[in-house]
Amino acid sequence: MSEEEGSSEWEDDPLFIHGICGTCNENIIGHENGCKALGSLYHVTCFTCNKCKDPLVKKPFYHTDGLIYCEDDYLDTLEKCEVCGLHIKERILKAVDRQYHPECFKCTDCATCLDGVPFTVDTSSNVLCVSCYNKKFAYTCAACDKLIVSEDGAETYRIIAMDKDFHVSCYKCQVCETKFSNEEGQGCYPLEEKLLCHTHFKELSAAH
């Protein structure tokens, strides 16, 4: 869509207007009956809003897709911002099936502008930055007490043991830090809320 904002010219000068109207292609007789706009001449009565037909002489107008609009009717052709409710006159940001001014598209929780920034949406359709989403919904690792979140956009994995959540890297013996696996004898042997390898499970069990 090409858009041009402008205003028409009119002067009380017999030499100012002389030529053919760009709308009706008829001669303009009498300088008081003509105006200049968009590089052409028009009858005052022909240079009107395409929608409401109000005359546009000495008024701001908008020329878009070959049509001329008064300011009010031009604004009615524009999308409205989901946040502020105002018409979007310049760049439009479309996200989650809605339209926004780029500066209005912000995280619901922390108000960080999300123009060009990764974001996500919760089950209530609230737009959130990744940080706020993780704070609200990510699981916390029982070993390191840090959030289990994606790094560099990679898929997130967590391990559940003893009804607790763990990073894959934190799922290891709490005595020797040997990582658990699915191989025989290499799994996790919980004892008294501790994650233990088979060797230390036997040692601590014997001590009890």
PDB file of C-alpha atoms in Angstrom:
ATOM      1  CA  MET A   1       0.000   0.000   0.000  1.00  0.00           C
ATOM      2  CA  SER A   2       1.468   3.348  -1.064  1.00  0.00           C
ATOM      3  CA  GLU A   3       0.466   6.299   1.072  1.00  0.00           C
ATOM      4  CA  GLU A   4       0.957  10.036   0.651  1.00  0.00           C
ATOM      5  CA  GLU A   5      -0.130  12.782   2.984  1.00  0.00           C
ATOM      6  CA  GLY A   6      -0.701  16.255   1.562  1.00  0.00           C
ATOM      7  CA  SER A   7      -2.784  19.386   1.352  1.00  0.00           C
ATOM      8  CA  SER A   8      -4.349  21.230  -1.564  1.00  0.00           C
ATOM      9  CA  GLU A   9      -3.465  24.748  -2.694  1.00  0.00           C
ATOM     10  CA  TRP A  10      -5.943  27.536  -3.397  1.00  0.00           C
ATOM     11  CA  GLU A  11      -5.320  31.214  -3.998  1.00  0.00           C
ATOM     12  CA  ASP A  12      -7.419  34.193  -4.973  1.00  0.00           C
ATOM     13  CA  ASP A  13      -5.320  34.780  -8.093  1.00  0.00           C
ATOM     14  CA  PRO A  14      -6.772  34.662 -11.638  1.00  0.00           C
ATOM     15  CA  LEU A  15      -3.467  33.266 -12.953  1.00  0.00           C
ATOM     16  CA  PHE A  16      -3.199  30.541 -10.311  1.00  0.00           C
ATOM     17  CA  ILE A  17      -5.609  28.008 -11.855  1.00  0.00           C
ATOM     18  CA  HIS A  18      -5.947  27.235 -15.542  1.00  0.00           C
ATOM     19  CA  GLY A  19      -6.328  23.780 -17.041  1.00  0.00           C
ATOM     20  CA  ILE A  20      -8.185  20.473 -17.017  1.00  0.00           C
ATOM     21  CA  CYS A  21      -9.617  18.860 -13.838  1.00  0.00           C
ATOM     22  CA  GLY A  22      -7.862  15.623 -12.946  1.00  0.00           C
ATOM     23  CA  THR A  23     -11.168  14.051 -11.884  1.00  0.00           C
ATOM     24  CA  CYS A  24     -13.809  15.032 -14.451  1.00  0.00           C
ATOM     25  CA  ASN A  25     -11.476  16.068 -17.305  1.00  0.00           C
ATOM     26  CA  GLU A  26     -13.461  19.274 -17.814  1.00  0.00           C
ATOM     27  CA  ASN A  27     -12.027  22.796 -18.079  1.00  0.00           C
ATOM     28  CA  ILE A  28     -11.651  24.707 -14.851  1.00  0.00           C
ATOM     29  CA  ILE A  29     -13.354  28.041 -15.380  1.00  0.00           C
ATOM     30  CA  GLY A  30     -12.630  30.691 -12.773  1.00  0.00           C
ATOM     31  CA  HIS A  31      -9.669  30.531 -10.441  1.00  0.00           C
ATOM     32  CA  GLU A  32     -11.960  30.319  -7.434  1.00  0.00           C
ATOM     33  CA  ASN A  33     -13.257  26.997  -8.738  1.00  0.00           C
ATOM     34  CA  GLY A  34      -9.898  25.168  -8.883  1.00  0.00           C
ATOM     35  CA  CYS A  35      -7.128  23.854  -6.667  1.00  0.00           C
ATOM     36  CA  LYS A  36      -3.768  22.121  -7.008  1.00  0.00           C
ATOM     37  CA  ALA A  37      -2.965  18.764  -5.368  1.00  0.00           C
ATOM     38  CA  LEU A  38      -0.851  15.702  -6.098  1.00  0.00           C
ATOM     39  CA  GLY A  39       0.745  17.496  -9.035  1.00  0.00           C
ATOM     40  CA  SER A  40      -2.620  17.967 -10.788  1.00  0.00           C
ATOM     41  CA  LEU A  41      -5.459  20.483 -11.042  1.00  0.00           C
ATOM     42  CA  TYR A  42      -8.988  19.847  -9.767  1.00  0.00           C
ATOM     43  CA  HIS A  43     -12.305  21.574  -9.518  1.00  0.00           C
ATOM     44  CA  VAL A  44     -12.913  22.481  -5.892  1.00  0.00           C
ATOM     45  CA  THR A  45     -16.109  20.439  -6.093  1.00  0.00           C
ATOM     46  CA  CYS A  46     -14.273  17.458  -7.613  1.00  0.00           C
ATOM     47  CA  PHE A  47     -11.432  17.275  -5.110  1.00  0.00           C
ATOM     48  CA  THR A  48     -13.326  15.418  -2.380  1.00  0.00           C
ATOM     49  CA  CYS A  49     -12.911  12.490  -0.007  1.00  0.00           C
ATOM     50  CA  ASN A  50     -13.513   9.206  -1.780  1.00  0.00           C
ATOM     51  CA  LYS A  51     -15.690   7.993   1.098  1.00  0.00           C
ATOM     52  CA  CYS A  52     -17.614  10.879   2.679  1.00  0.00           C
ATOM     53  CA  LYS A  53     -17.388  13.214  -0.353  1.00  0.00           C
ATOM     54  CA  ASP A  54     -16.478  16.209   1.804  1.00  0.00           C
ATOM     55  CA  PRO A  55     -14.412  18.839  -0.072  1.00  0.00           C
ATOM     56  CA  LEU A  56     -10.713  18.749   0.750  1.00  0.00           C
ATOM     57  CA  VAL A  57      -9.581  22.221  -0.262  1.00  0.00           C
ATOM     58  CA  LYS A  58      -7.258  23.644   2.402  1.00  0.00           C
ATOM     59  CA  LYS A  59      -7.603  20.425   4.428  1.00  0.00           C
ATOM     60  CA  PRO A  60      -5.152  17.598   5.074  1.00  0.00           C
ATOM     61  CA  PHE A  61      -5.793  14.492   2.985  1.00  0.00           C
ATOM     62  CA  TYR A  62      -4.296  11.070   2.367  1.00  0.00           C
ATOM     63  CA  HIS A  63      -3.677   9.480  -1.006  1.00  0.00           C
ATOM     64  CA  THR A  64      -3.501   5.688  -0.780  1.00  0.00           C
ATOM     65  CA  ASP A  65      -3.936   2.992  -3.429  1.00  0.00           C
ATOM     66  CA  GLY A  66      -5.031   5.659  -5.906  1.00  0.00           C
ATOM     67  CA  LEU A  67      -7.819   6.972  -3.670  1.00  0.00           C
ATOM     68  CA  ILE A  68      -8.065  10.250  -1.757  1.00  0.00           C
ATOM     69  CA  TYR A  69      -9.401  10.346   1.822  1.00  0.00           C
ATOM     70  CA  CYS A  70      -9.999  12.988   4.436  1.00  0.00           C
ATOM     71  CA  GLU A  71      -8.092  12.399   7.663  1.00  0.00           C
ATOM     72  CA  ASP A  72     -10.992  10.781   9.552  1.00  0.00           C
ATOM     73  CA  ASP A  73     -11.877   8.346   6.798  1.00  0.00           C
ATOM     74  CA  TYR A  74      -8.226   7.501   6.184  1.00  0.00           C
ATOM     75  CA  LEU A  75      -7.808   6.569   9.842  1.00  0.00           C
ATOM     76  CA  ASP A  76     -10.823   4.277   9.547  1.00  0.00           C
ATOM     77  CA  THR A  77      -8.910   2.230   6.946  1.00  0.00           C
ATOM     78  CA  LEU A  78      -6.113   1.522   9.433  1.00  0.00           C
ATOM     79  CA  GLU A  79      -5.751  -1.227  11.999  1.00  0.00           C
ATOM     80  CA  LYS A  80      -6.053  -0.323  15.683  1.00  0.00           C
ATOM     81  CA  CYS A  81      -3.449  -1.297  18.257  1.00  0.00           C
ATOM     82  CA  GLU A  82      -4.596  -4.071  20.575  1.00  0.00           C
ATOM     83  CA  VAL A  83      -3.007  -2.326  23.576  1.00  0.00           C
ATOM     84  CA  CYS A  84      -3.620   1.425  23.246  1.00  0.00           C
ATOM     85  CA  GLY A  85      -6.583   1.314  20.870  1.00  0.00           C
ATOM     86  CA  LEU A  86      -5.121   4.013  18.601  1.00  0.00           C
ATOM     87  CA  HIS A  87      -4.783   3.729  14.836  1.00  0.00           C
ATOM     88  CA  ILE A  88      -1.464   2.372  13.589  1.00  0.00           C
ATOM     89  CA  LYS A  89      -0.212   4.977  11.128  1.00  0.00           C
ATOM     90  CA  GLU A  90       3.299   3.672  10.584  1.00  0.00           C
ATOM     91  CA  ARG A  91       4.922   0.260  11.058  1.00  0.00           C
ATOM     92  CA  ILE A  92       2.536  -2.438  12.259  1.00  0.00           C
ATOM     93  CA  LEU A  93       3.545  -5.433  14.352  1.00  0.00           C
ATOM     94  CA  LYS A  94       1.357  -8.523  14.028  1.00  0.00           C
ATOM     95  CA  ALA A  95       1.567 -11.272  16.639  1.00  0.00           C
ATOM     96  CA  VAL A  96      -0.783 -13.880  18.122  1.00  0.00           C
ATOM     97  CA  ASP A  97      -3.482 -12.859  15.593  1.00  0.00           C
ATOM     98  CA  ARG A  98      -3.467  -9.247  16.814  1.00  0.00           C
ATOM     99  CA  GLN A  99      -2.058  -5.910  15.669  1.00  0.00           C
ATOM    100  CA  TYR A 100       0.217  -3.624  17.693  1.00  0.00           C
ATOM    101  CA  HIS A 101       2.342  -0.521  17.554  1.00  0.00           C
ATOM    102  CA  PRO A 102       5.868  -1.992  17.905  1.00  0.00           C
ATOM    103  CA  GLU A 103       6.408   0.072  21.073  1.00  0.00           C
ATOM    104  CA  CYS A 104       3.131  -1.237  22.585  1.00  0.00           C
ATOM    105  CA  PHE A 105       4.002  -4.912  22.201  1.00  0.00           C
ATOM    106  CA  LYS A 106       5.352  -5.620  25.687  1.00  0.00           C
ATOM    107  CA  CYS A 107       5.680  -8.420  28.211  1.00  0.00           C
ATOM    108  CA  THR A 108       2.545  -8.541  30.365  1.00  0.00           C
ATOM    109  CA  ASP A 109       4.598  -8.995  33.534  1.00  0.00           C
ATOM    110  CA  CYS A 110       7.730  -6.843  33.238  1.00  0.00           C
ATOM    111  CA  ALA A 111       6.717  -4.445  30.416  1.00  0.00           C
ATOM    112  CA  THR A 112       9.858  -5.168  28.386  1.00  0.00           C
ATOM    113  CA  CYS A 113       9.306  -4.239  24.730  1.00  0.00           C
ATOM    114  CA  LEU A 114       9.154  -7.440  22.676  1.00  0.00           C
ATOM    115  CA  ASP A 115       9.639  -5.933  19.213  1.00  0.00           C
ATOM    116  CA  GLY A 116      12.139  -8.293  17.579  1.00  0.00           C
ATOM    117  CA  VAL A 117      12.587 -10.268  20.805  1.00  0.00           C
ATOM    118  CA  PRO A 118      11.609 -13.925  21.441  1.00  0.00           C
ATOM    119  CA  PHE A 119       8.371 -14.243  23.397  1.00  0.00           C
ATOM    120  CA  THR A 120       5.775 -16.807  24.364  1.00  0.00           C
ATOM    121  CA  VAL A 121       2.120 -16.902  25.359  1.00  0.00           C
ATOM    122  CA  ASP A 122       0.627 -18.531  28.454  1.00  0.00           C
ATOM    123  CA  THR A 123      -2.671 -20.401  28.666  1.00  0.00           C
ATOM    124  CA  SER A 124      -4.505 -17.147  29.382  1.00  0.00           C
ATOM    125  CA  SER A 125      -3.147 -15.592  26.152  1.00  0.00           C
ATOM    126  CA  ASN A 126      -0.849 -13.242  28.071  1.00  0.00           C
ATOM    127  CA  VAL A 127       2.260 -12.309  26.078  1.00  0.00           C
ATOM    128  CA  LEU A 128       5.423 -12.892  28.106  1.00  0.00           C
ATOM    129  CA  CYS A 129       9.140 -12.505  27.559  1.00  0.00           C
ATOM    130  CA  VAL A 130      11.030 -15.785  27.879  1.00  0.00           C
ATOM    131  CA  SER A 131      12.482 -14.780  31.248  1.00  0.00           C
ATOM    132  CA  CYS A 132       9.088 -14.052  32.832  1.00  0.00           C
ATOM    133  CA  TYR A 133       7.569 -17.174  31.333  1.00  0.00           C
ATOM    134  CA  ASN A 134      10.316 -19.308  32.826  1.00  0.00           C
ATOM    135  CA  LYS A 135       9.943 -17.668  36.243  1.00  0.00           C
ATOM    136  CA  LYS A 136       6.234 -18.482  36.255  1.00  0.00           C
ATOM    137  CA  PHE A 137       6.146 -21.895  34.646  1.00  0.00           C
ATOM    138  CA  ALA A 138       9.591 -23.541  34.486  1.00  0.00           C
ATOM    139  CA  TYR A 139      10.446 -26.349  36.883  1.00  0.00           C
ATOM    140  CA  THR A 140      13.177 -25.881  39.492  1.00  0.00           C
ATOM    141  CA  CYS A 141      15.952 -28.437  39.737  1.00  0.00           C
ATOM    142  CA  ALA A 142      15.988 -30.087  43.175  1.00  0.00           C
ATOM    143  CA  ALA A 143      19.783 -30.476  43.020  1.00  0.00           C
ATOM    144  CA  CYS A 144      21.042 -27.021  42.012  1.00  0.00           C
ATOM    145  CA  ASP A 145      17.883 -25.000  42.743  1.00  0.00           C
ATOM    146  CA  LYS A 146      18.021 -23.389  39.290  1.00  0.00           C
ATOM    147  CA  LEU A 147      15.277 -23.234  36.684  1.00  0.00           C
ATOM    148  CA  ILE A 148      15.158 -25.991  34.107  1.00  0.00           C
ATOM    149  CA  VAL A 149      15.021 -23.889  30.952  1.00  0.00           C
ATOM    150  CA  SER A 150      16.068 -24.094  27.344  1.00  0.00           C
ATOM    151  CA  GLU A 151      19.508 -22.899  26.320  1.00  0.00           C
ATOM    152  CA  ASP A 152      19.967 -21.304  22.888  1.00  0.00           C
ATOM    153  CA  GLY A 153      16.529 -22.441  21.803  1.00  0.00           C
ATOM    154  CA  ALA A 154      17.310 -26.129  22.332  1.00  0.00           C
ATOM    155  CA  GLU A 155      14.611 -28.498  23.532  1.00  0.00           C
ATOM    156  CA  THR A 156      14.310 -28.706  27.307  1.00  0.00           C
ATOM    157  CA  TYR A 157      14.567 -32.037  29.134  1.00  0.00           C
ATOM    158  CA  ARG A 158      14.020 -32.807  32.787  1.00  0.00           C
ATOM    159  CA  ILE A 159      14.258 -35.954  34.847  1.00  0.00           C
ATOM    160  CA  ILE A 160      11.738 -36.771  37.566  1.00  0.00           C
ATOM    161  CA  ALA A 161      12.901 -38.823  40.516  1.00  0.00           C
ATOM    162  CA  MET A 162      11.519 -39.065  44.056  1.00  0.00           C
ATOM    163  CA  ASP A 163       8.721 -36.748  42.895  1.00  0.00           C
ATOM    164  CA  LYS A 164      11.307 -34.044  42.204  1.00  0.00           C
ATOM    165  CA  ASP A 165      12.636 -32.438  39.032  1.00  0.00           C
ATOM    166  CA  PHE A 166      16.268 -32.439  37.906  1.00  0.00           C
ATOM    167  CA  HIS A 167      18.418 -31.121  35.084  1.00  0.00           C
ATOM    168  CA  VAL A 168      19.826 -33.999  33.066  1.00  0.00           C
ATOM    169  CA  SER A 169      23.311 -32.794  34.071  1.00  0.00           C
ATOM    170  CA  CYS A 170      22.323 -32.745  37.779  1.00  0.00           C
ATOM    171  CA  TYR A 171      20.940 -36.262  37.779  1.00  0.00           C
ATOM    172  CA  LYS A 172      23.964 -37.954  39.369  1.00  0.00           C
ATOM    173  CA  CYS A 173      25.175 -39.523  42.569  1.00  0.00           C
ATOM    174  CA  GLN A 174      25.289 -36.942  45.331  1.00  0.00           C
ATOM    175  CA  VAL A 175      28.432 -38.550  46.782  1.00  0.00           C
ATOM    176  CA  CYS A 176      30.733 -39.296  43.818  1.00  0.00           C
ATOM    177  CA  GLU A 177      28.861 -37.361  41.105  1.00  0.00           C
ATOM    178  CA  THR A 178      28.741 -40.364  38.792  1.00  0.00           C
ATOM    179  CA  LYS A 179      26.028 -39.736  36.222  1.00  0.00           C
ATOM    180  CA  PHE A 180      23.212 -42.233  36.110  1.00  0.00           C
ATOM    181  CA  SER A 181      22.329 -44.191  32.982  1.00  0.00           C
ATOM    182  CA  ASN A 182      19.987 -46.960  31.900  1.00  0.00           C
ATOM    183  CA  GLU A 183      22.762 -49.535  31.900  1.00  0.00           C
ATOM    184  CA  GLU A 184      22.556 -52.334  34.456  1.00  0.00           C
ATOM    185  CA  GLY A 185      23.938 -51.228  37.812  1.00  0.00           C
ATOM    186  CA  GLN A 186      24.357 -47.612  36.614  1.00  0.00           C
ATOM    187  CA  GLY A 187      20.948 -46.337  37.594  1.00  0.00           C
ATOM    188  CA  CYS A 188      19.738 -44.222  40.507  1.00  0.00           C
ATOM    189  CA  TYR A 189      19.275 -45.764  43.943  1.00  0.00           C
ATOM    190  CA  PRO A 190      17.475 -43.243  46.183  1.00  0.00           C
ATOM    191  CA  LEU A 191      18.049 -43.411  49.910  1.00  0.00           C
ATOM    192  CA  GLU A 192      16.752 -40.929  52.475  1.00  0.00           C
ATOM    193  CA  GLU A 193      15.999 -38.288  49.834  1.00  0.00           C
ATOM    194  CA  LYS A 194      19.477 -38.686  48.308  1.00  0.00           C
ATOM    195  CA  LEU A 195      20.344 -39.734  44.768  1.00  0.00           C
ATOM    196  CA  LEU A 196      22.970 -42.456  44.986  1.00  0.00           C
ATOM    197  CA  CYS A 197      24.844 -44.759  42.658  1.00  0.00           C
ATOM    198  CA  HIS A 198      24.708 -48.481  43.401  1.00  0.00           C
ATOM    199  CA  THR A 199      28.076 -48.483  45.165  1.00  0.00           C
ATOM    200  CA  HIS A 200      27.247 -45.690  47.598  1.00  0.00           C
ATOM    201  CA  PHE A 201      23.737 -46.969  48.063  1.00  0.00           C
ATOM    202  CA  LYS A 202      25.194 -50.228  49.388  1.00  0.00           C
ATOM    203  CA  GLU A 203      27.731 -48.422  51.588  1.00  0.00           C
ATOM    204  CA  LEU A 204      25.184 -46.073  53.181  1.00  0.00           C
ATOM    205  CA  SER A 205      22.618 -48.833  53.530  1.00  0.00           C
ATOM    206  CA  ALA A 206      25.147 -50.985  55.374  1.00  0.00           C
ATOM    207  CA  ALA A 207      26.032 -48.062  57.656  1.00  0.00           C
ATOM    208  CA  HIS A 208      22.392 -47.785  58.691  1.00  0.00           C
TER     209      HIS A 208
END
